[in-house]
Coordinates of C-alpha atoms in Angstrom, one line a residue:
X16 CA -117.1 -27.5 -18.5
X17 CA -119.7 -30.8 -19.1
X18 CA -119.9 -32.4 -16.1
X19 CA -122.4 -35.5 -15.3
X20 CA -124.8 -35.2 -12.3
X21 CA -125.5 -38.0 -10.3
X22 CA -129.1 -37.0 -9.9
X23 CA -131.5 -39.8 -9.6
X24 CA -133.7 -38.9 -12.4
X25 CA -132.1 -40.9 -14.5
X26 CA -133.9 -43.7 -13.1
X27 CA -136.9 -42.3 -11.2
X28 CA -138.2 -39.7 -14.4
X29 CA -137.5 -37.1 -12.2
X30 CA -136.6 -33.0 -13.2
X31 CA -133.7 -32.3 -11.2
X32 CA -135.7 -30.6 -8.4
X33 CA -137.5 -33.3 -8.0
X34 CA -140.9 -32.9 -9.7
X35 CA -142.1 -34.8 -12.8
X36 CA -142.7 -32.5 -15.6
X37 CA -142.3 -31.9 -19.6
X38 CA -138.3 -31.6 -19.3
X39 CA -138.0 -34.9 -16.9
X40 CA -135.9 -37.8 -17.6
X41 CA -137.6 -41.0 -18.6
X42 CA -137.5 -43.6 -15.9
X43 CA -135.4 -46.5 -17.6
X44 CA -137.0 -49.8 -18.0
X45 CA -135.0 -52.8 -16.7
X46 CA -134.0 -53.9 -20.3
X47 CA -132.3 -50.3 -20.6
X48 CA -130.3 -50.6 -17.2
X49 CA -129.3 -54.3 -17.7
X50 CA -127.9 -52.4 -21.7
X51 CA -126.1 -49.7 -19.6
X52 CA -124.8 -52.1 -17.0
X53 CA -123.2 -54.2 -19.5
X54 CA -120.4 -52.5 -20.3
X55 CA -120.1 -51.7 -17.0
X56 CA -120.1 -55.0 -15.9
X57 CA -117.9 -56.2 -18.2
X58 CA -114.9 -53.3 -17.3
X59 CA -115.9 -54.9 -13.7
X60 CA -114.8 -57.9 -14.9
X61 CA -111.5 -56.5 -16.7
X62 CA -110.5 -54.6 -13.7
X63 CA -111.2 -57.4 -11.4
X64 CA -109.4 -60.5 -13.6
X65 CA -106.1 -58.5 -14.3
X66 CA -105.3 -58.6 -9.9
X67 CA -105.9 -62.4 -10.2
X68 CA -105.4 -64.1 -13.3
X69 CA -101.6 -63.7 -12.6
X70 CA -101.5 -65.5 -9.1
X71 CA -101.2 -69.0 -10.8
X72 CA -98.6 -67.5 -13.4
X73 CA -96.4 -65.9 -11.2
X74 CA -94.0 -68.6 -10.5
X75 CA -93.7 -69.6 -14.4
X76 CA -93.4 -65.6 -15.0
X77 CA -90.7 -64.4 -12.5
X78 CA -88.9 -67.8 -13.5
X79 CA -88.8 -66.6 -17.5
X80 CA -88.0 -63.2 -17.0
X81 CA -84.9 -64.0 -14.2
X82 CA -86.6 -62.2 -11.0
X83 CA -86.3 -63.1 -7.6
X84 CA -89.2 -63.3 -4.5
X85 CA -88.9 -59.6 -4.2
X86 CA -90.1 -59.1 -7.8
X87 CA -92.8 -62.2 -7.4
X88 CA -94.1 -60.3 -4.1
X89 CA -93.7 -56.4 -6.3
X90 CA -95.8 -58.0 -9.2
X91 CA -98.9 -58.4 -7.0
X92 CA -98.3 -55.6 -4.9
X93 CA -97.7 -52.5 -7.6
X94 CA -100.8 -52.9 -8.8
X95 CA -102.9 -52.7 -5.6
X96 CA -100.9 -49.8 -4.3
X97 CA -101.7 -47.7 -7.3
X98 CA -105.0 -48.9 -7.3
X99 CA -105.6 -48.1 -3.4
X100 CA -103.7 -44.7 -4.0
X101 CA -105.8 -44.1 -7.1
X102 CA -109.2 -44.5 -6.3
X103 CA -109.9 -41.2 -4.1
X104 CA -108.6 -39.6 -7.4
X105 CA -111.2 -41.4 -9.6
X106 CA -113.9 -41.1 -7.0
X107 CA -113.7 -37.1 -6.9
X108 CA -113.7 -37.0 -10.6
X109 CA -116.2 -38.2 -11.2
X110 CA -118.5 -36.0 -8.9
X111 CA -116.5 -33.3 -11.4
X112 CA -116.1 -34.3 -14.5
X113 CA -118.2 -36.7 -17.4
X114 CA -118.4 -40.2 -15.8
X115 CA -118.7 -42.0 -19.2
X116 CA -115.4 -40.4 -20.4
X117 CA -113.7 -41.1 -17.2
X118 CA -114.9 -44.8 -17.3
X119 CA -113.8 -44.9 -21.2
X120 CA -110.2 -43.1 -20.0
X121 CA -109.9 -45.7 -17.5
X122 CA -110.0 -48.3 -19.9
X123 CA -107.9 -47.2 -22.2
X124 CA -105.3 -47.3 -19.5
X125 CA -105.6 -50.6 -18.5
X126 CA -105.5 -51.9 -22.3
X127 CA -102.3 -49.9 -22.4
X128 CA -101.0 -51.1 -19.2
X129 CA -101.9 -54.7 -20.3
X130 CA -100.2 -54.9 -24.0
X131 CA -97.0 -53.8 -22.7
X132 CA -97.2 -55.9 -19.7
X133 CA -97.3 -58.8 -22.2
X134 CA -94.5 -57.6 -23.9
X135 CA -92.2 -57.5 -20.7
X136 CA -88.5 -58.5 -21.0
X137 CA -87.7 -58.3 -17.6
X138 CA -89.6 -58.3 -14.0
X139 CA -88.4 -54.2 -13.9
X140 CA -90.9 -53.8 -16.6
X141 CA -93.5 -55.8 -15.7
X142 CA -93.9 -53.9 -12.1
X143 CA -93.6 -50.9 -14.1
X144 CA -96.8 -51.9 -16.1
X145 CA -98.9 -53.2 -13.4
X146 CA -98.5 -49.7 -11.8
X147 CA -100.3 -48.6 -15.2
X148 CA -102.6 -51.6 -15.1
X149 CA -103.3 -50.8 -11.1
X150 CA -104.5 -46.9 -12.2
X151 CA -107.0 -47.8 -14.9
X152 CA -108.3 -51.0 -12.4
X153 CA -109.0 -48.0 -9.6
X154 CA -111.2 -46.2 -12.3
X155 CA -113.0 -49.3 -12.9
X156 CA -113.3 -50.5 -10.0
X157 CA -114.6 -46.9 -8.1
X158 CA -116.7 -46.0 -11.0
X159 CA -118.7 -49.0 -11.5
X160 CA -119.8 -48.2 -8.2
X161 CA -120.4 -44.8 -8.6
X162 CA -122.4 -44.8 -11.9
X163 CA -124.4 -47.3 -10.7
X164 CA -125.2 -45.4 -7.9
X165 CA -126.0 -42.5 -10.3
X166 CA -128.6 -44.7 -12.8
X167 CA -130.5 -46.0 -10.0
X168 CA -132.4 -45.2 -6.8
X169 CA -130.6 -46.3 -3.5
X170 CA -134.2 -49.0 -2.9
X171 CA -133.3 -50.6 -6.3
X172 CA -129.6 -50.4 -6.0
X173 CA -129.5 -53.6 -4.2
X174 CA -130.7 -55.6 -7.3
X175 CA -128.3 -54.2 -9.2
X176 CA -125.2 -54.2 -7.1
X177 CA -125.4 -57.8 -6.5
X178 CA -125.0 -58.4 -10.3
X179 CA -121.4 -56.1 -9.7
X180 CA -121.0 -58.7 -6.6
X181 CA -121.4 -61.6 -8.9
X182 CA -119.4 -60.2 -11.7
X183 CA -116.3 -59.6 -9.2
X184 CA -116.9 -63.1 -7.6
X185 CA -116.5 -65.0 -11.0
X186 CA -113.5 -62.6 -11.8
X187 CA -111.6 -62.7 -8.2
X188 CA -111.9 -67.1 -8.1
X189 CA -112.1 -67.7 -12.1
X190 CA -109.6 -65.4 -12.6
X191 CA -106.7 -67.8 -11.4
X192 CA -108.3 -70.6 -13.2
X193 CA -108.2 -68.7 -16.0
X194 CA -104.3 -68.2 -15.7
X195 CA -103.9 -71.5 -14.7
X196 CA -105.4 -73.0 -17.9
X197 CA -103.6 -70.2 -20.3
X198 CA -99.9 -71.1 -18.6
X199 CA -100.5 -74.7 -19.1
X200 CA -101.5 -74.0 -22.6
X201 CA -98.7 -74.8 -24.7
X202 CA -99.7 -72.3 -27.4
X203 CA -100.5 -69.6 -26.0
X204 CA -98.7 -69.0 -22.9
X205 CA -98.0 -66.7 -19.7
X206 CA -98.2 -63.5 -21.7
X207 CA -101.9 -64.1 -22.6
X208 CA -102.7 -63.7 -19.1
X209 CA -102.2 -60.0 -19.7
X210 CA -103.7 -60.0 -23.3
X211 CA -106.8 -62.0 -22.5
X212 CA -108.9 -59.3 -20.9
X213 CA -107.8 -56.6 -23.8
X214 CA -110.6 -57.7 -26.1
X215 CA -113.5 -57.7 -23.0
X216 CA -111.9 -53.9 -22.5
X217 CA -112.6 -52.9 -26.4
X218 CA -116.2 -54.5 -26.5
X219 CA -117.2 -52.7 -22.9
X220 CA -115.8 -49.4 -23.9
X221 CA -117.7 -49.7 -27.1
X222 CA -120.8 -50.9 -25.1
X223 CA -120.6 -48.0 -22.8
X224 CA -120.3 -45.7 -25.4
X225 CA -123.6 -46.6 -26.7
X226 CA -125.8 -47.3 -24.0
X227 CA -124.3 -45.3 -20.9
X228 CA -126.4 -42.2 -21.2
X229 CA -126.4 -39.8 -17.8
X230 CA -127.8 -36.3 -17.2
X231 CA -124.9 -33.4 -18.1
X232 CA -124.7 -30.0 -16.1
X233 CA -122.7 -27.2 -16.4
X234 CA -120.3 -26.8 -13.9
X235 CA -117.3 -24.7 -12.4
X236 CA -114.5 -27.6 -11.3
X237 CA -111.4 -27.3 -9.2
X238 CA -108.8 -30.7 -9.0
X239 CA -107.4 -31.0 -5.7
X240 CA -104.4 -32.3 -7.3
X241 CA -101.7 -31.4 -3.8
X242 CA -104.2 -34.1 -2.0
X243 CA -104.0 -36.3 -4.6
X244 CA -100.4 -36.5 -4.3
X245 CA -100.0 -36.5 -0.2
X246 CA -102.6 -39.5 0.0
X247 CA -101.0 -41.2 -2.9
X248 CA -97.6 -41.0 -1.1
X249 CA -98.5 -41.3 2.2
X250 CA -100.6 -44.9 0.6
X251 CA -97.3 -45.8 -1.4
X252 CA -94.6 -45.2 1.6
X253 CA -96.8 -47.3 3.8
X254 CA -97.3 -50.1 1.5
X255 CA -93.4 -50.2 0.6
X256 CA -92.7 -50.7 4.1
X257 CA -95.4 -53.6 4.8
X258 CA -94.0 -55.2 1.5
X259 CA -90.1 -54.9 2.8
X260 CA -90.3 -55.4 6.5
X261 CA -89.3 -58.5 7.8
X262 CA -87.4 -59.4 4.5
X263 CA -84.7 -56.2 3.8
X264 CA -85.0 -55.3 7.1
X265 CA -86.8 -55.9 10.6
X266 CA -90.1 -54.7 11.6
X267 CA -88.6 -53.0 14.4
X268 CA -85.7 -50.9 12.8
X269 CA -84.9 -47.5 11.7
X270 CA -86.4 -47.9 8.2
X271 CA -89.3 -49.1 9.7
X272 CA -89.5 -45.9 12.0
X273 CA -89.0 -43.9 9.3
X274 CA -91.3 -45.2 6.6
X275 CA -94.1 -45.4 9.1
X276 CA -93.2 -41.6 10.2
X277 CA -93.2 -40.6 7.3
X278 CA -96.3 -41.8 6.3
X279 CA -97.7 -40.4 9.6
X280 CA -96.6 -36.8 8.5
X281 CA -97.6 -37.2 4.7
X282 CA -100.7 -38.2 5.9
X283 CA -101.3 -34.9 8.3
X284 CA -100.2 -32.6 5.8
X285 CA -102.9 -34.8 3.6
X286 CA -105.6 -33.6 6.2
X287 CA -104.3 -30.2 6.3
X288 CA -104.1 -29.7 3.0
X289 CA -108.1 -31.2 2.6
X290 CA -109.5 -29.0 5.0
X291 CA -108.8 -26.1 2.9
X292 CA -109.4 -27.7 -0.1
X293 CA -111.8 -25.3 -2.2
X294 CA -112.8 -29.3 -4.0
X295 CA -111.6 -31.8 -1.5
X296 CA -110.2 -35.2 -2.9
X297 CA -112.0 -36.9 0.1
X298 CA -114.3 -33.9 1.9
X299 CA -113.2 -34.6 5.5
X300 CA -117.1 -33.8 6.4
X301 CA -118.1 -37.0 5.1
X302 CA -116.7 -39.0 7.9
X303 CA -118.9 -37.2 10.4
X304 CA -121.6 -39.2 9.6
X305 CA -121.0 -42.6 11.3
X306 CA -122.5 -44.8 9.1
X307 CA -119.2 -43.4 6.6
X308 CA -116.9 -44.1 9.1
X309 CA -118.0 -47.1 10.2
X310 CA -118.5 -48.6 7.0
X311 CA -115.0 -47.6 5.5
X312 CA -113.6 -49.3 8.9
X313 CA -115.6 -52.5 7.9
X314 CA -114.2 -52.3 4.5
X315 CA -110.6 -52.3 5.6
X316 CA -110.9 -55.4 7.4
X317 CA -113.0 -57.2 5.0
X318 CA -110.4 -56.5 2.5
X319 CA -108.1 -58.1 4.6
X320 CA -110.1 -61.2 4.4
X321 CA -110.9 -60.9 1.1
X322 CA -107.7 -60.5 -0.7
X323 CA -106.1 -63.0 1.7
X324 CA -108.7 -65.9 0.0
X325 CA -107.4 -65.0 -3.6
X326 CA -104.4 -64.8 -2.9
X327 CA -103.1 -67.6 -0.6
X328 CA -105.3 -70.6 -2.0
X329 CA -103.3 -70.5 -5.2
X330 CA -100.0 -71.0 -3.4
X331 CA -101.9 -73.8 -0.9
X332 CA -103.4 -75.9 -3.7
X333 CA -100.0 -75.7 -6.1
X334 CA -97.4 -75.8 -3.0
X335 CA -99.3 -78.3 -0.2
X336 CA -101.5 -80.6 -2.0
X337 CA -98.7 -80.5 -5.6
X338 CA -101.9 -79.7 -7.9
X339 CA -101.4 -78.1 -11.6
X340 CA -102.3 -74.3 -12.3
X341 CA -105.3 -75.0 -14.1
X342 CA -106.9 -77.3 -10.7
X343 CA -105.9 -75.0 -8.0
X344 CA -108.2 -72.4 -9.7
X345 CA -110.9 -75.2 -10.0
X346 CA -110.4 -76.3 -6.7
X347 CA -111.3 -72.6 -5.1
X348 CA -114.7 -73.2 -7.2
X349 CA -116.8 -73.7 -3.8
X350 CA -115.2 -70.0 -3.0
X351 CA -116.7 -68.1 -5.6
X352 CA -120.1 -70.4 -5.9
X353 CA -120.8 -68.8 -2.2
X354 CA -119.5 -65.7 -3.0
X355 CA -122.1 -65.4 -6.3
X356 CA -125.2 -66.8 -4.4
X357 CA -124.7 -64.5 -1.6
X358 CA -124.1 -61.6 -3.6
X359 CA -126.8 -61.6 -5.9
X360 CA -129.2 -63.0 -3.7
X361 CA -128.3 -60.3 -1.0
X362 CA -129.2 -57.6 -3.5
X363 CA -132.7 -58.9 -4.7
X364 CA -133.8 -59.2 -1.0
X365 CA -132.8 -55.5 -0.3
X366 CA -134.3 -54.4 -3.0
X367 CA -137.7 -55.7 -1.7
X368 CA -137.3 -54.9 1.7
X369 CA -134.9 -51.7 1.8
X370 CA -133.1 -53.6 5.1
X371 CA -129.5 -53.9 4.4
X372 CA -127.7 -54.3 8.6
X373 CA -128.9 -58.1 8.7
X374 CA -127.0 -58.8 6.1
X375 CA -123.8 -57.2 7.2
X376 CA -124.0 -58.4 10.7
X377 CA -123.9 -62.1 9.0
X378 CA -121.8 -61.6 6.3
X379 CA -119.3 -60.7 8.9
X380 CA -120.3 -63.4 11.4
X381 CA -119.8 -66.1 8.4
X382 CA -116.5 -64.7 7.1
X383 CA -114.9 -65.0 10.3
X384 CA -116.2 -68.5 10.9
X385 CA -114.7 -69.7 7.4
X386 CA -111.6 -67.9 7.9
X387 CA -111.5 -69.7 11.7
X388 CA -112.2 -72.8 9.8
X389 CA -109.8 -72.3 7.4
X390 CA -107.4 -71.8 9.6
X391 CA -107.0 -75.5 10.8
X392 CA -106.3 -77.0 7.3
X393 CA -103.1 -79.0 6.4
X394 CA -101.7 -80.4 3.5
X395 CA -103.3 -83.4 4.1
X396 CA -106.7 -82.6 5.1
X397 CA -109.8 -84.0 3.4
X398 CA -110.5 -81.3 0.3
X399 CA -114.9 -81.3 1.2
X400 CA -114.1 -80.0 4.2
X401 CA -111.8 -77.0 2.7
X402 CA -115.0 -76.9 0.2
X403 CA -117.5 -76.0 2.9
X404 CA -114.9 -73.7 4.5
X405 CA -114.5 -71.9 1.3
X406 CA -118.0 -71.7 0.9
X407 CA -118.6 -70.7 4.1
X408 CA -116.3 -67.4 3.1
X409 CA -117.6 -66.8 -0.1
X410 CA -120.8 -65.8 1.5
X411 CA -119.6 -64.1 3.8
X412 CA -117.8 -61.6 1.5
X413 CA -120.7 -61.7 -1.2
X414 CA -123.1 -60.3 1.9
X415 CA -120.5 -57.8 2.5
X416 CA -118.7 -56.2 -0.1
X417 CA -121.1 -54.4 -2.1
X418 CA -123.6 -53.6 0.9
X419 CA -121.2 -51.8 2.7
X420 CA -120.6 -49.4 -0.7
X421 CA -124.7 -49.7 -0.5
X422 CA -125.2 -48.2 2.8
X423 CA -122.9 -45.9 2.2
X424 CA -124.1 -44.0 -0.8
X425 CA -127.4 -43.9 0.7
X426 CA -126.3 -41.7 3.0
X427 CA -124.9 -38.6 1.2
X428 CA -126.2 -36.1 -1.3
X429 CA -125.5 -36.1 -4.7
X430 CA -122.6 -34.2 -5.3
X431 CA -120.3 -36.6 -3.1
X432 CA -121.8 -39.5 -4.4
X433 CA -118.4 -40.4 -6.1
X434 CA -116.4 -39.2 -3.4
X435 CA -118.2 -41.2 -0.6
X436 CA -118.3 -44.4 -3.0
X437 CA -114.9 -44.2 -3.5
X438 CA -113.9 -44.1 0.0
X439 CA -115.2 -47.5 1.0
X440 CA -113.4 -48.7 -2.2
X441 CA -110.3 -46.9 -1.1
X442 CA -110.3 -48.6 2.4
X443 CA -110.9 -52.2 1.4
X444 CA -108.1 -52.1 -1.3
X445 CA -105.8 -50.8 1.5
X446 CA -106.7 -53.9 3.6
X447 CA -106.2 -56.1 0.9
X448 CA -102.9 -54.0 0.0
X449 CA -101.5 -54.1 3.5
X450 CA -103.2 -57.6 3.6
X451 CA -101.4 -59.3 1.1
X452 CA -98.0 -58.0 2.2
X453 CA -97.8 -58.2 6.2
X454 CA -99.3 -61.8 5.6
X455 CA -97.2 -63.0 3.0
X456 CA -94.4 -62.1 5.4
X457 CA -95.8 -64.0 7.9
X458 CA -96.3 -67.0 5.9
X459 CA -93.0 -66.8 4.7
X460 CA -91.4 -67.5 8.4
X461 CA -94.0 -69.4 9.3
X462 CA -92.9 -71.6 6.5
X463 CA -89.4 -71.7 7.5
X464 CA -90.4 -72.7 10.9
X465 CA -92.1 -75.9 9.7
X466 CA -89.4 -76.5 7.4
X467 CA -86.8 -76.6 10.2
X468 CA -88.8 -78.0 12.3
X469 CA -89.8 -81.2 9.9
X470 CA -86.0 -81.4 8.9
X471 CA -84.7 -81.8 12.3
X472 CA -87.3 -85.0 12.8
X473 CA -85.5 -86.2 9.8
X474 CA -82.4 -86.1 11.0
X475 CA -78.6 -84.5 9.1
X476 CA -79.0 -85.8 6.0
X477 CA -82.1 -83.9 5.0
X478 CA -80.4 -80.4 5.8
X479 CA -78.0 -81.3 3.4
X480 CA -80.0 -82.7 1.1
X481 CA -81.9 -79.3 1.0
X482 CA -79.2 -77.3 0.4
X483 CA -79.3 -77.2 -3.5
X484 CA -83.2 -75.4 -2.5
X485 CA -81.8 -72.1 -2.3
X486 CA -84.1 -69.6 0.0
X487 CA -86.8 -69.5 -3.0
X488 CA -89.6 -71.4 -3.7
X489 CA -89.2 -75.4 -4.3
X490 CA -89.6 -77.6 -7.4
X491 CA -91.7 -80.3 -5.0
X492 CA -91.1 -82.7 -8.0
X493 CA -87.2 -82.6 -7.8
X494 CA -87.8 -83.5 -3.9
X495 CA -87.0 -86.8 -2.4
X496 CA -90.0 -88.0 -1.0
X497 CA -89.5 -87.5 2.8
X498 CA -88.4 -84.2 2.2
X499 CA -90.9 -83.1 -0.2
X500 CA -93.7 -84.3 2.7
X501 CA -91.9 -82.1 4.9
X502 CA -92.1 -79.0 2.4
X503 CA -96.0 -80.0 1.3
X504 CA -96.5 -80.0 5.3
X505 CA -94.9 -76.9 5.6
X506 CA -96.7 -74.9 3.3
X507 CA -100.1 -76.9 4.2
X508 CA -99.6 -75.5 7.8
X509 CA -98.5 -72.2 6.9
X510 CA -101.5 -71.2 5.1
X511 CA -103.5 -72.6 7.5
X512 CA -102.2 -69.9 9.9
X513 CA -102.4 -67.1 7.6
X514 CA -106.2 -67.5 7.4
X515 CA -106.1 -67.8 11.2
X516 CA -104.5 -64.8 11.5
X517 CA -107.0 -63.1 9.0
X518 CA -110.0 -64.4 11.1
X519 CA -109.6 -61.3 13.3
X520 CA -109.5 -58.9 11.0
X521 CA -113.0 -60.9 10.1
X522 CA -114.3 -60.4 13.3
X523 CA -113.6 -57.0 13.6
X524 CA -115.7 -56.2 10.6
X525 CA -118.0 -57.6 12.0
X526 CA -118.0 -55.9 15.5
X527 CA -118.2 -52.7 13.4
X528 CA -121.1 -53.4 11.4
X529 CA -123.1 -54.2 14.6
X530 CA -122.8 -49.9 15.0
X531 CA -123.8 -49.1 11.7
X532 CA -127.1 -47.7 12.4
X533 CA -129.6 -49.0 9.4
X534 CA -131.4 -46.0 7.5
X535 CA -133.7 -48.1 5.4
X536 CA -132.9 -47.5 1.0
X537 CA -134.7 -44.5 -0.2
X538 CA -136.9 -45.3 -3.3
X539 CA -135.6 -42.2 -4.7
X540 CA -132.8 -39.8 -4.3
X541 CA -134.3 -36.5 -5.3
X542 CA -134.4 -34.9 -1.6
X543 CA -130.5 -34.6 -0.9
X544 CA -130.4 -33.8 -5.6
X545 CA -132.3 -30.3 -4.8
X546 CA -129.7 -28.4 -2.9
X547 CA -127.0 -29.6 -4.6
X548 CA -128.5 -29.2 -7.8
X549 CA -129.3 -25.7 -6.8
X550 CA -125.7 -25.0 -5.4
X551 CA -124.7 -26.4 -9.0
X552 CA -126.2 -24.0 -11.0

């Protein structure tokens, strides 16, 4: 069976062994990395857009097809879980199989996923869809990553990897400005927020098949397909509970004990099953190397950070401060203007210098600050200071994100170059998985806290005024005005202490990276490529 190798000759003109000679690859020229990165950067961008260009159509969406909050909070949350239970999956095939066609598969998915998500009828379907959407995202998103990694030479992967970072920050803040300004659109619509990135998925999967060319060896392969399925339901079970507790039933209750025991055992029999594993999903021997661990720690709190940006300042912008769709995404500009400076300039400064820890330790030190910060804003308070707070986390996750993937791949040989890649992946989309839910939660009381609380100040007639509200989200429009001040407060405040409570999960990250120990980027990879080339054959 074909199988790609991740060898590094592919950028260094290197034979597999290491030596140049008559059969070597021909080092690629920036011109022919920036042609092969294309595609790749724009399935980036694909995989990245569909998990937020539906946060600012969400309350038109689940209002058309007849859902309720538990099918608003499902929409967002299938498709992270079967992108975080995914992405081992897609990170161990590609150290097996053809990364191209794996790549190529994974789009196909997602354009699948997407044209019948447009097509929903009801909010049953929809979930449904963004499960499909969330499997083909996890390909993306893992092997971008991974073929990156396998093009170009850990010193010279910074350069490159801060062009993914700036590609996913134009995709994680544009993309709800994006579905803000289609859903206000007359003539097009919600649905277009799932058709929209079909076209970028054709041209990148013709792109890629065109300029993505990668060294093929022949190879024996095994699937570890029984620990595919134990970390996939030990992933779901866990995510099911975050997204039900404290809304179908109490966090401390029978369901919750067993949903989180029977996650606990899923995930033991996932370790036993691994450690026999003739082709491991995740090879358990990676995490003996600290810099692994440490770094798939960092990711799961950064992703915790992270997703709680996207997600939240959506609701805060359109809920607290009544802005349209189309301005709460324009308003989260300052976000992804930090996020884009501090990825790409991250990247070009590693490259030089091969030192990588420096920027962790900040990146982790500035996204705790601007989740601190962010965590005293109200409804009312002045938007430049949000501005600098969002800035303030922007680059702190641009220094972050794709350095931590950075360090990591530098560390293993090439045969688990996918594996290892895919690990940090997998970690930071569980943060943002359990993230997203356990927060929302706590918004969600939070909310109802303020509510009571600013209703009671008003006196009788605002409970009953209320009454026609319903437990859902309110039309602030429909409001009288003291009431509506109350709700705008409400929500103001309660965002406000969502990012507060995300600031530890900040600073924890960042207390991690401080023990990553820095191995400065390797100009090549061709020392670790021998063995396993050899073991290959």
């Amino acid at each position: 069976m074909a199988t790609t190798s991740p060898d590094a000759g592919v950028r260094d003109g290197l034979t597999p062994q290491g030596s140049a000679g008559p059969g070597a690859t021909p080092p690629m020229t920036h011109r022919q990395i920036m042609e092969a990165l294309s595609g790749l950067l724009l399935g980036m961008f694909v995989a990245i857009l569909s998990s937020t260009i539906v946060s600012n159509a969400l309350p038109q969406i689940i209002t058309d097809l007849g859902g309720g909050q538990s099918a608003y909070t499902w929409v967002v949350t299938a498709a992270l879980l079967s992108m975080t239970a995914t992405t081992p999956l897609w990170g161990k095939l590609a150290d097996l199989f053809s990364k191209k066609l794996l790549v190529q598969i994974a789009l196909v998915i997602y354009v699948a996923g997407s044209v019948v998500a447009g097509l929903s009828q009801d909010t049953g379907m929809l979930i449904a869809c963004r499960v499909v959407q969330g499997i083909g995202v996890g390909g993306l998103t893992a092997l971008s990553q991974i073929i990156l990694a396998a093009m170009i030479a850990p010193r010279e992967r910074g350069r490159y990897s801060g062009y993914l970072g700036a590609v996913f920050a134009v995709a994680t803040v544009g993309g709800p400005l994006l579905g803000g300004v289609i859903t206000d659109t007359d003539w097009l619509g919600w649905r277009w927020c799932f058709y929209v990135g079909v076209p970028f998925a054709i041209i990148a999967l013709l792109v890629l098949q065109k300029t993505l060319k990668l060294p093929v060896v022949k190879r024996q392969v095994k699937v570890d397909w029984a620990g595919a399925f134990f970390i996939s339901a030990a992933v779901s079970l866990l995510l099911i509970w975050v997204t039900f507790a404290g809304d179908k039933y109490d966090w401390m209750s029978w369901q919750t004990a067993v949903m989180v025991g029977g996650s606990l055992v899923l995930g033991a029999v996932f370790l036993l099953v691994e450690s026999r594993a003739a082709e491991p999903i995740i090879p358990l021997r990676l995490f003996r190397n600290r810099t692994i661990t440490l770094a798939s720690l960092a990711s799961l709190f950064v992703g915790v950070a992270m997703f709680a940006g996207t997600v939240f300042f959506s609701q805060y912008f359109q809920l607290a401060r009544d802005e349209s769709p189309t301005m709460s995404g324009v308003l989260t500009i300052p976000m992804i203007g930090g996020l884009f400076v501090s990825s790409t300039a991250s990247g070009m400064i590693i490259t030089k210098t091969g030192r990588w820890k420096a920027w962790l330790i900040s990146g982790g030190a500035l996204a705790t600050g601007g989740l601190g910060l962010l965590g005293t804003i109200r409804y009312d308070t002045e938007y430049w200071h949000i501005a600098v707070f969002m800035a303030v986390l922007g680059l702190g996750l641009g220094m972050m994100m794709q350095n931590l993937v950075l360090c990591t791949q530098n560390q293993v040989a090439p045969s688990d170059l996918g594996a290892a890649s895919s690990v940090v992946t997998f970690f930071r989309s569980l943060g943002g998985a359990i993230g997203v839910s356990a927060l929302g939660a706590v918004m969600a009381h939070r909310v109802t806290d303020y509510v009571k609380e600013g209703l009671a100040e008003l006196g009788p007639k605002a409970a009953g005024a209320m009454g026609q509200g319903g437990g859902g989200i309110p039309d602030m429009d429909k409001l009288p005005a003291p009431i509506r001040t109350v709700m705008e407060s409400a929500y103001g405040h309660g965002v406000g202490d969502v990012f507060l409570y995300s600031a530890p999960f900040a600073l924890l990250a960042f207390v991690v990276t401080l023990f990553i120990k820095e191995v400065a980027l390797k100009s090549n990879s061709t020392a670790p490529a021998e063995k396993s080339e050899q073991d290959a054959r």
